[in-house]
Tab-separated table of C-alpha atoms in Angstrom:
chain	number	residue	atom	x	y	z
A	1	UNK	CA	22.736	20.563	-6.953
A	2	UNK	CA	20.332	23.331	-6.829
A	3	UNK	CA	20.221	27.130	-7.691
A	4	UNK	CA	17.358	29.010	-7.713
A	5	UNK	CA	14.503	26.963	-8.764
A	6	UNK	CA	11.085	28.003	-9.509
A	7	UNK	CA	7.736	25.357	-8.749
A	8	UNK	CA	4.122	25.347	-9.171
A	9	UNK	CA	1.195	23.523	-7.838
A	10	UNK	CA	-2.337	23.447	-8.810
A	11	UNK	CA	-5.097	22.237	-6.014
A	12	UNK	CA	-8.253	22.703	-6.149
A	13	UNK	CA	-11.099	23.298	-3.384
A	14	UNK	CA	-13.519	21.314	-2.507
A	15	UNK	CA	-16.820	21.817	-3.261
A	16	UNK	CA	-20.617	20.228	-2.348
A	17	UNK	CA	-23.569	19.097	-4.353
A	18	UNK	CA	-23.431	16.287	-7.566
A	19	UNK	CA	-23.916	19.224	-9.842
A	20	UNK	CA	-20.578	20.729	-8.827
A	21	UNK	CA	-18.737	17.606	-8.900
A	22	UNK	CA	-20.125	16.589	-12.582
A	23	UNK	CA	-18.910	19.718	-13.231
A	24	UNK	CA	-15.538	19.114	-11.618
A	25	UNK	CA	-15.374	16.100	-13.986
A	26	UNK	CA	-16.106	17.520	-17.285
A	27	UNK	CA	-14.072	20.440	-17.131
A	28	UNK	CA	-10.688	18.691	-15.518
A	29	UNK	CA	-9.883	17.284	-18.638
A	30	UNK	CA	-10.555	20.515	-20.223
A	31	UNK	CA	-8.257	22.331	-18.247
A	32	UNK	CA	-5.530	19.921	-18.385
A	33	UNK	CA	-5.656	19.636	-22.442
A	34	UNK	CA	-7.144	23.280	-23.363
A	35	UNK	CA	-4.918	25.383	-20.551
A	36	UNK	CA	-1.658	24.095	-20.616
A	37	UNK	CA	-0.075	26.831	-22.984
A	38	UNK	CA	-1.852	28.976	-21.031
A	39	UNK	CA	-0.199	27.890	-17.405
A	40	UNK	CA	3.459	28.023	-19.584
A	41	UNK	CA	2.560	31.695	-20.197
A	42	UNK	CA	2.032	32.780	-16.420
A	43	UNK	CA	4.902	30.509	-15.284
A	44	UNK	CA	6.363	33.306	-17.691
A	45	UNK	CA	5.171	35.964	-16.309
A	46	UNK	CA	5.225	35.773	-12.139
A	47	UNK	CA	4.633	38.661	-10.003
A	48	UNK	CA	7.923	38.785	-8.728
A	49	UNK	CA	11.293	37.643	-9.133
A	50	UNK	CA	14.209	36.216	-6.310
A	51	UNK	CA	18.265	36.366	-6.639
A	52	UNK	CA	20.737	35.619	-3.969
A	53	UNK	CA	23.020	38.356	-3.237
A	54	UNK	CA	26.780	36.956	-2.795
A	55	UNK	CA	27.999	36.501	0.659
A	56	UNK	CA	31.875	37.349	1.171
A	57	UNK	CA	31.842	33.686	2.903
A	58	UNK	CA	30.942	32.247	-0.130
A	59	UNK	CA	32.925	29.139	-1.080
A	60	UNK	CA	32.354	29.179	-4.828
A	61	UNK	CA	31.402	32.531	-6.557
A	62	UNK	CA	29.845	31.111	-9.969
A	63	UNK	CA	27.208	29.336	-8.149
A	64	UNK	CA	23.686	31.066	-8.112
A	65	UNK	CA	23.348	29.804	-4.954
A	66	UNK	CA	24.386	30.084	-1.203
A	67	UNK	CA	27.408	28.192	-1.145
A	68	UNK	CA	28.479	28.996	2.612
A	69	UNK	CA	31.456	28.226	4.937
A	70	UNK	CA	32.060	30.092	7.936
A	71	UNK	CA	33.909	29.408	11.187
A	72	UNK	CA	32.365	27.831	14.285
A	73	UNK	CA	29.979	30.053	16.379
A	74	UNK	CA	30.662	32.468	13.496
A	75	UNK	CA	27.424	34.646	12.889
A	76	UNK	CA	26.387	36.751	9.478
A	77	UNK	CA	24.040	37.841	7.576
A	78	UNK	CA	22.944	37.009	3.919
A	79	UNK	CA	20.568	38.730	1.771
A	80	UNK	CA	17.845	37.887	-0.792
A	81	UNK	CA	17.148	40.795	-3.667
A	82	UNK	CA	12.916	40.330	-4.281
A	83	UNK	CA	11.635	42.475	-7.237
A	84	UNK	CA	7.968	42.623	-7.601
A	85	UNK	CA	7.651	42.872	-11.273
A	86	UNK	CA	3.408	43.548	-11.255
A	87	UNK	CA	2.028	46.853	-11.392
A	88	UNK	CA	-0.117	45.450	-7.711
A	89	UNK	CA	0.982	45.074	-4.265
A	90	UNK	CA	1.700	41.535	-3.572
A	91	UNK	CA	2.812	39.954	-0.145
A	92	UNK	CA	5.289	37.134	-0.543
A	93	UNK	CA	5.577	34.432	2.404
A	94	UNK	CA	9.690	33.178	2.922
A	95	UNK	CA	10.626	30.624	5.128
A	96	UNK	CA	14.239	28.444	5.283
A	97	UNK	CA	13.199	24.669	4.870
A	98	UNK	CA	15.578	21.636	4.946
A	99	UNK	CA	16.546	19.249	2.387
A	100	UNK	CA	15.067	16.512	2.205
A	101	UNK	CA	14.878	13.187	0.010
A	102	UNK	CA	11.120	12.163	-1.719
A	103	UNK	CA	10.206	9.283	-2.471
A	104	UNK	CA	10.741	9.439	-6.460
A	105	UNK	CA	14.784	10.039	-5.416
A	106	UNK	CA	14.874	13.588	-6.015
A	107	UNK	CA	15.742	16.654	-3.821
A	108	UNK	CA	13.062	18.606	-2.065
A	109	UNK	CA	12.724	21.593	0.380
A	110	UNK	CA	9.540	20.184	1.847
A	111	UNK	CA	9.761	18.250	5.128
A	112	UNK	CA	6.179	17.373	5.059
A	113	UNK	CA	7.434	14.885	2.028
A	114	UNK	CA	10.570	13.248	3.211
A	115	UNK	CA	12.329	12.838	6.458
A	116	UNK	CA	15.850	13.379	7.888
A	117	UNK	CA	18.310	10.600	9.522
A	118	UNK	CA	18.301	10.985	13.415
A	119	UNK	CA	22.257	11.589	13.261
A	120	UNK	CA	21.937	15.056	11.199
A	121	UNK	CA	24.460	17.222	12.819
A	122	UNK	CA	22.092	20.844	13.060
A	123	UNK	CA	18.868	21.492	11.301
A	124	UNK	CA	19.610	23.919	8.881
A	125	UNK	CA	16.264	25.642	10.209
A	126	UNK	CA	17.747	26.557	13.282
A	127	UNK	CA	20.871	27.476	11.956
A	128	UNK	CA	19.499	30.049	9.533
A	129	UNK	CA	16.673	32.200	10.432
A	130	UNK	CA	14.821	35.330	9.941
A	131	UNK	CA	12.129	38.134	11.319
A	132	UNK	CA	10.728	38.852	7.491
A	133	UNK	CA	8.582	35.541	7.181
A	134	UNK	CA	5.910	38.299	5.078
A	135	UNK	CA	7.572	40.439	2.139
A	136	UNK	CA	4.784	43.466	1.016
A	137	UNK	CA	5.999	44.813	-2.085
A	138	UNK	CA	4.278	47.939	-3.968
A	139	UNK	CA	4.226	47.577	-7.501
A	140	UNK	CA	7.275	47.323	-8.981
A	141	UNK	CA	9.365	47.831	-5.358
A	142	UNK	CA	12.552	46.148	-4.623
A	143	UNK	CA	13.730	44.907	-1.505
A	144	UNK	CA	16.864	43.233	0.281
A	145	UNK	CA	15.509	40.504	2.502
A	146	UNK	CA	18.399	39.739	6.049
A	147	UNK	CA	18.647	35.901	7.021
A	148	UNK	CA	20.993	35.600	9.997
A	149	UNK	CA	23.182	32.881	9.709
A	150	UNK	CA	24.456	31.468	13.537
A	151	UNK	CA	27.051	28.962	13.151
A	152	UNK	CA	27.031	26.074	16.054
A	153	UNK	CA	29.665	26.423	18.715
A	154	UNK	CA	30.297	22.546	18.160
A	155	UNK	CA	32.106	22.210	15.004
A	156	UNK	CA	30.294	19.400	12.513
A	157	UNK	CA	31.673	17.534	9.071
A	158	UNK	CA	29.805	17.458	5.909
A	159	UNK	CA	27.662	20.007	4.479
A	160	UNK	CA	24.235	21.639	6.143
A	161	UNK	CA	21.360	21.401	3.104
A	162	UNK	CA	18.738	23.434	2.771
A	163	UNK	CA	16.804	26.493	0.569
A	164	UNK	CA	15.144	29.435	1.320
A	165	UNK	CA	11.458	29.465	-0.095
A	166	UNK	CA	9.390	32.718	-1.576
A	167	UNK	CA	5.391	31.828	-2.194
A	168	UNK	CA	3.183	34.565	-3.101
A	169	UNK	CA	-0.061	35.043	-0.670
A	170	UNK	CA	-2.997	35.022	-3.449
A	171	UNK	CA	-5.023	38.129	-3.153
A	172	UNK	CA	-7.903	36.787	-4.187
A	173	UNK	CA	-9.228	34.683	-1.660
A	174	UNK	CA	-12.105	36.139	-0.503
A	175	UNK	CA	-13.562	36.263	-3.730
A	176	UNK	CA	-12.904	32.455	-4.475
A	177	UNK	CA	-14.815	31.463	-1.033
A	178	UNK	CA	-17.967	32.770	-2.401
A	179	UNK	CA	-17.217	30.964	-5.676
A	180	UNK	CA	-18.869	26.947	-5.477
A	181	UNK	CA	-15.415	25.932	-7.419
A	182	UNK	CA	-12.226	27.296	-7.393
A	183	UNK	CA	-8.853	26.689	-8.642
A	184	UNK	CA	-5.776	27.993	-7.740
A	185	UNK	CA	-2.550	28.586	-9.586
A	186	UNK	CA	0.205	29.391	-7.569
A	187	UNK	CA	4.092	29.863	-8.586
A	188	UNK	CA	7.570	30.062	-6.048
A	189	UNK	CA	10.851	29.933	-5.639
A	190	UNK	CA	13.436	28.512	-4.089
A	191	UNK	CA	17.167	29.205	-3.485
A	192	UNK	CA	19.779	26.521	-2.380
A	193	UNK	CA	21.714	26.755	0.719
A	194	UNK	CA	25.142	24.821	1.664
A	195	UNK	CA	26.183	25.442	4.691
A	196	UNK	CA	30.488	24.166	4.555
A	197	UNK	CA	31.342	22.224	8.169
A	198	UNK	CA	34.788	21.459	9.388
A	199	UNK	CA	36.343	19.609	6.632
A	200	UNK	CA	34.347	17.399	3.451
A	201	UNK	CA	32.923	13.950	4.068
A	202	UNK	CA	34.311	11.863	1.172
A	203	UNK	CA	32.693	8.783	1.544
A	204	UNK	CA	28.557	8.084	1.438
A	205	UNK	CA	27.020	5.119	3.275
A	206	UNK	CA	23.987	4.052	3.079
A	207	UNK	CA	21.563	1.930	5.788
A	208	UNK	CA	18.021	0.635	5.382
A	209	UNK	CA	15.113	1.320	8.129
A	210	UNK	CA	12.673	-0.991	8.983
A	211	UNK	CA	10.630	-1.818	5.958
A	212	UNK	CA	6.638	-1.199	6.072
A	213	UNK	CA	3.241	-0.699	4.001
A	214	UNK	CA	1.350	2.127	2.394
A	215	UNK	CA	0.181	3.494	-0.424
A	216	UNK	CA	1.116	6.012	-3.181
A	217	UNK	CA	-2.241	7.432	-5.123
A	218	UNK	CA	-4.298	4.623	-3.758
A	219	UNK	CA	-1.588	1.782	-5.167
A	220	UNK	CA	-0.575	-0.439	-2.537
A	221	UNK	CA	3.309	-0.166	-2.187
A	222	UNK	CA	6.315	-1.756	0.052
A	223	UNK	CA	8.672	1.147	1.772
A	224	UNK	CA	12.096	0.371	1.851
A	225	UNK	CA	13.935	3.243	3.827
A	226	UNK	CA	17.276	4.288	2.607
A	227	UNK	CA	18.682	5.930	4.930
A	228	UNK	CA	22.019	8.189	3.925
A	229	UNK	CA	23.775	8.760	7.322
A	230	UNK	CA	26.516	10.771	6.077
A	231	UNK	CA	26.015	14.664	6.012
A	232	UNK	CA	27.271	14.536	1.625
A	233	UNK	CA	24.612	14.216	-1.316
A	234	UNK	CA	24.422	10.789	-2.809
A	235	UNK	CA	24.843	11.108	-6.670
A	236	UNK	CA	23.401	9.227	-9.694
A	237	UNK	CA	21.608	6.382	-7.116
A	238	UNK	CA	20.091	3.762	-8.746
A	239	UNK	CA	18.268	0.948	-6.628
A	240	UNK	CA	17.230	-2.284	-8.043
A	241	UNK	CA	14.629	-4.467	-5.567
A	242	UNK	CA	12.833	-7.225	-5.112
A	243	UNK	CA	10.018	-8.863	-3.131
A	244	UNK	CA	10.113	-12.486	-2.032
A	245	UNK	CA	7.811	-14.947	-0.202
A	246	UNK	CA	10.364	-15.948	2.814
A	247	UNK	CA	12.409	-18.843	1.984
A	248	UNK	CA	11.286	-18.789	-1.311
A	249	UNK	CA	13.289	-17.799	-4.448
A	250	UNK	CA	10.491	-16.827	-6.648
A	251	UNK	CA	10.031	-12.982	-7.064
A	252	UNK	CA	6.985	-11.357	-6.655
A	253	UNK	CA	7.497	-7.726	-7.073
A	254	UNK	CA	10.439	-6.059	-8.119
A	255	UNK	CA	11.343	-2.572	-8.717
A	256	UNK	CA	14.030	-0.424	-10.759
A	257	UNK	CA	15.025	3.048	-9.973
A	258	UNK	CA	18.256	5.165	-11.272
A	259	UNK	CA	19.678	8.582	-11.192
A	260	UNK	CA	18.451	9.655	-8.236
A	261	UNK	CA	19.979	11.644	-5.780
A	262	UNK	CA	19.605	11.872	-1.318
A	263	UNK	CA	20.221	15.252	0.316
A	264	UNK	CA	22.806	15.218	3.366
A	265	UNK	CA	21.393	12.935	6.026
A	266	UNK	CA	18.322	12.442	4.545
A	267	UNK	CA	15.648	9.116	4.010
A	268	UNK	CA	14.402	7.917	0.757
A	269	UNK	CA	11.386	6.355	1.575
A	270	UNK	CA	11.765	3.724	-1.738
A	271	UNK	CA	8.598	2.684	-3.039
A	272	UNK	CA	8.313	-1.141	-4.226
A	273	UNK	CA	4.871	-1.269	-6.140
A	274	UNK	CA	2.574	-4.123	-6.403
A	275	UNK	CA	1.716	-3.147	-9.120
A	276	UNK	CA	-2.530	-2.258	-7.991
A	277	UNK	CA	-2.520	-6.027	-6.069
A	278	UNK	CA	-3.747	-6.560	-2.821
A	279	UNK	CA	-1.852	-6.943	0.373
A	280	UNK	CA	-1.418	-10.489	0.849
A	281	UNK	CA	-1.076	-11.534	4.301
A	282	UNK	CA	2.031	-13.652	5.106
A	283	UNK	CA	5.963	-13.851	5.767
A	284	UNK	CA	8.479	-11.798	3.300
A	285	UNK	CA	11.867	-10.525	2.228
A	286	UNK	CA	13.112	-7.788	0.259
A	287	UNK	CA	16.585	-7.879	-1.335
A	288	UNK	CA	17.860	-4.463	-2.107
A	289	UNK	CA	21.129	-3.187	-4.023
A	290	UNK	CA	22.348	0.197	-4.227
A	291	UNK	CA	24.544	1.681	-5.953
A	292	UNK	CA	26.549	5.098	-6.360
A	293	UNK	CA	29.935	6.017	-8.679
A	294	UNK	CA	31.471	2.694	-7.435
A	295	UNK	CA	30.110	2.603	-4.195
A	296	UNK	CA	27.697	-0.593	-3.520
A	297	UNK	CA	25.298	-1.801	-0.747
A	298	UNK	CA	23.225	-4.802	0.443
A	299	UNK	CA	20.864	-5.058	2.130
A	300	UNK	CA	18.268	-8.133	2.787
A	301	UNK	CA	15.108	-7.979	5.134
A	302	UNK	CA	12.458	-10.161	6.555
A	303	UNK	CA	8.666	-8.406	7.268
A	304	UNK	CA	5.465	-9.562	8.119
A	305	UNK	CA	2.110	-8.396	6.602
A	306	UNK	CA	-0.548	-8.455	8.834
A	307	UNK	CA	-3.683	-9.755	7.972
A	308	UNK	CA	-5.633	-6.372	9.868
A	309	UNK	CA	-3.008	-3.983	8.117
A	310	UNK	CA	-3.480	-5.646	5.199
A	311	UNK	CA	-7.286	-5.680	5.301
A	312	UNK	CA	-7.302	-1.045	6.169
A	313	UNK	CA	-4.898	-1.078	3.051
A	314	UNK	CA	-6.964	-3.164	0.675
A	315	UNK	CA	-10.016	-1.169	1.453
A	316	UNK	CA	-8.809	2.225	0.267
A	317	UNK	CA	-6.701	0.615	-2.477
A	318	UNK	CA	-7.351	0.729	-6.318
A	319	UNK	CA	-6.691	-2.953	-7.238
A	320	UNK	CA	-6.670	-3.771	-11.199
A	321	UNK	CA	-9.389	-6.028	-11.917
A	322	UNK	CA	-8.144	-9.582	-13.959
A	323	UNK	CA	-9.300	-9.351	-17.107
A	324	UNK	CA	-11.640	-12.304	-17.988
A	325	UNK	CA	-9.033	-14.846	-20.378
A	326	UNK	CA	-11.031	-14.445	-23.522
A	327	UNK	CA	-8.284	-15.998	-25.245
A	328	UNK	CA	-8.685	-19.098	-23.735
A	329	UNK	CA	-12.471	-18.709	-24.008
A	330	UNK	CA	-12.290	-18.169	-27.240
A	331	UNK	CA	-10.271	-21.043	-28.051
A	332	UNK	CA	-12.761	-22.984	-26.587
A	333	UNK	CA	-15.759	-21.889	-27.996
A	334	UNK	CA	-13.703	-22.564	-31.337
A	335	UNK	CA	-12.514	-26.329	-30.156
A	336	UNK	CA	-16.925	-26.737	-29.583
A	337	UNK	CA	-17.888	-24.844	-33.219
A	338	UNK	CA	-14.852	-27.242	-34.336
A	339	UNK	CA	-16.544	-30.128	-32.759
A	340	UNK	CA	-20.240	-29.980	-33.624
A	341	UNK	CA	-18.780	-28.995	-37.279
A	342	UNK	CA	-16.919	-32.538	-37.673
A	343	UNK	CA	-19.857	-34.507	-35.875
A	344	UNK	CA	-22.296	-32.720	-38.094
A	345	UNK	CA	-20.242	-33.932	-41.244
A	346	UNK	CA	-19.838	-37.202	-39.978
A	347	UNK	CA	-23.979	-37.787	-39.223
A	348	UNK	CA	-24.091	-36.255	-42.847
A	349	UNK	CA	-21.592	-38.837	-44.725
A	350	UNK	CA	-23.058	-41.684	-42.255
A	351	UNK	CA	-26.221	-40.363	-44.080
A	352	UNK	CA	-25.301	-40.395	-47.450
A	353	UNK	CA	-23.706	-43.900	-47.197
A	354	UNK	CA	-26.916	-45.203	-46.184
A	355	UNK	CA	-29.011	-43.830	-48.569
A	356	UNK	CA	-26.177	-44.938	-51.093
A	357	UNK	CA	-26.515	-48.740	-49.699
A	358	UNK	CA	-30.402	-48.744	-49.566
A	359	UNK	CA	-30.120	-47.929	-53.643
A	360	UNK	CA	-27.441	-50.861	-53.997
A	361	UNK	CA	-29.925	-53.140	-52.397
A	362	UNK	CA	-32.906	-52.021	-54.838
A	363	UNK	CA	-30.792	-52.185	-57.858
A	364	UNK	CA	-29.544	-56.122	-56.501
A	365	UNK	CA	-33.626	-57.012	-56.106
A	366	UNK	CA	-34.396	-55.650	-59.753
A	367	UNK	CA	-31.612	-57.328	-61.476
A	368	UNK	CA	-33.098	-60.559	-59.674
């Protein structure tokens, strides 16, 4: 389970014109081979730096986290220590996102990537809030940031998952708009929140949505939802799948995940590739098996591809090409050089013999 973790994302902007994006192309490489030490060094040296100041309702003490249990319709506040380390004013955007699962099996804080089971007792969103969504520091100023914690009056099992994000605003945006190709290097954090209810839930379970199409990076790909209904992390997950023409035994696809892990009442949408194929209209099933430190689930389901779903799919996919069988080509042109070789040889010795039985006739006239 979390503590304070620190991410980073790279996008770039787009830009116009074929010189720009030939530009785009030869330099990408260059950036991602030449740069990376360089990326390692300012992951190494943010602008500012996070720490969770401990809460007397804190459940465990050595965690670096928000560990949380208060009573019901309990309010309090927590606090947040942000140290701008820079010698320049930066302005840090915070905001308290929910846990949620992606679709490689690991924890996020990013609800634009995952979803949440409709059963979730409270969104910890709600719960937790706060009126400093912008942090200005001065160069090397320190501040205590207040989120307000409001417990629901209706008690609730399980544990409320969530973390509170820091992103620093870039100051340098202006200049980048007049620039005809920017990139952007941006760093945050993220602390944990657990948010105790009434008493533990013990015992995961697991249910599986309805199954459906779509892509991952242009790959065609079956979701199977996982669905954990039970407000507890799921530990060390592994799924094993499979993909099936209905009623037939023979599989088609298959797919192999372990040690994952599901936030509290969250979905795994689980990816089954096909591995850059086409959508193939028709009738299937997928056969699913999960498993978690002795706890196992089944789970079998008939779709349908459609042939007009499948057809919008295809046409943005990236499908791998068959590769010609040269083998077999080759083996034939052999069989042919193999062929004209031993007719060749026989014309030849059908040639000699002759030529060796006209000289055996003119030696049998002479002797006459």
């Amino acid at each position: 389970m979390g503590y304070v973790q620190r991410f980073s994302f790279i996008y770039f902007r787009r830009t116009r014109g074929k010189r720009v994006k030939k530009l785009l192309i030869g330099i990408v490489s260059g950036i991602l081979l030449i740069n990376i030490h360089s990326m390692v060094a300012q992951a190494d040296t943010v602008d500012y730096q996070v720490g969770a100041i401990k809460s007397t309702h804190q459940v465990d003490t050595a965690k670096s986290y928000f560990d949380l249990k208060l009573d019901v319709a309990q309010e309090d506040d927590i606090q947040v220590k942000v140290v701008n380390v820079s010698d320049k004013e930066i302005t840090i955007d915070t905001s308290i996102d929910r846990a949620i699962t992606n679709h490689n099996g690991v924890v996020a804080y990013d609800v634009k990537t995952g979803k949440s089971t409709d059963n979730i007792p409270y969104k910890i969103e709600d719960v937790i809030t706060t009126q400093d969504k912008k942090i200005t520091l001065a160069p090397k100023e320190t501040k205590l940031v207040n989120y307000h914690v409001k417990v629901p009056t209706k008690a609730f099992d399980g544990v409320l998952s969530g973390g509170i994000s820091f992103r620093e605003e870039s100051t340098d945006k202006d200049s980048n708009k007049k620039s005809s190709m920017a990139i952007e290097n941006q760093f945050g954090y993220v602390i944990a929140v657990l948010l105790h209810g009434e008493s533990e839930v013990v015992k995961p379970d697991l249910t599986l949505g309805k199954v459906n199409l779509g892509q991952i990076n242009n790959r065609n790909v079956v979701y199977a939802p996982l669905q954990n209904i039970k407000a507890m992390y799921v530990n060390k997950l592994s799924v094993s799948s499979q993909i099936t023409k209905k009623g037939s035994k023979k599989v088609l696809y298959s797919e192999n995940k372990a040690d994952m892990q599901m936030a509290p009442n969250s979905i795994l949408n689980y990816p089954i590739s096909l591995n850059e194929a086409n959508f193939k209209p028709g009738k299937y099933t997928v056969d699913i098996t999960a498993k978690s430190k002795g706890h196992v689930w089944k789970f079998s389901q008939s779709f349908e591809i459609k042939d007009k779903e499948a057809k919008k799919l295809n046409e943005k996919a990236i499908i791998k090409k068959k590769e010609p069988p040269y083998i077999i080509y080759g083996l034939i042109l052999l069989f042919i050089i193999f062929i004209a070789f031993v007719v060749r040889y026989m014309i030849k010795k059908q040639k000699q013999i002759k030529q060796l039985q006209n000289k055996l006739k003119e030696k049998d006239v002479s002797i006459e």
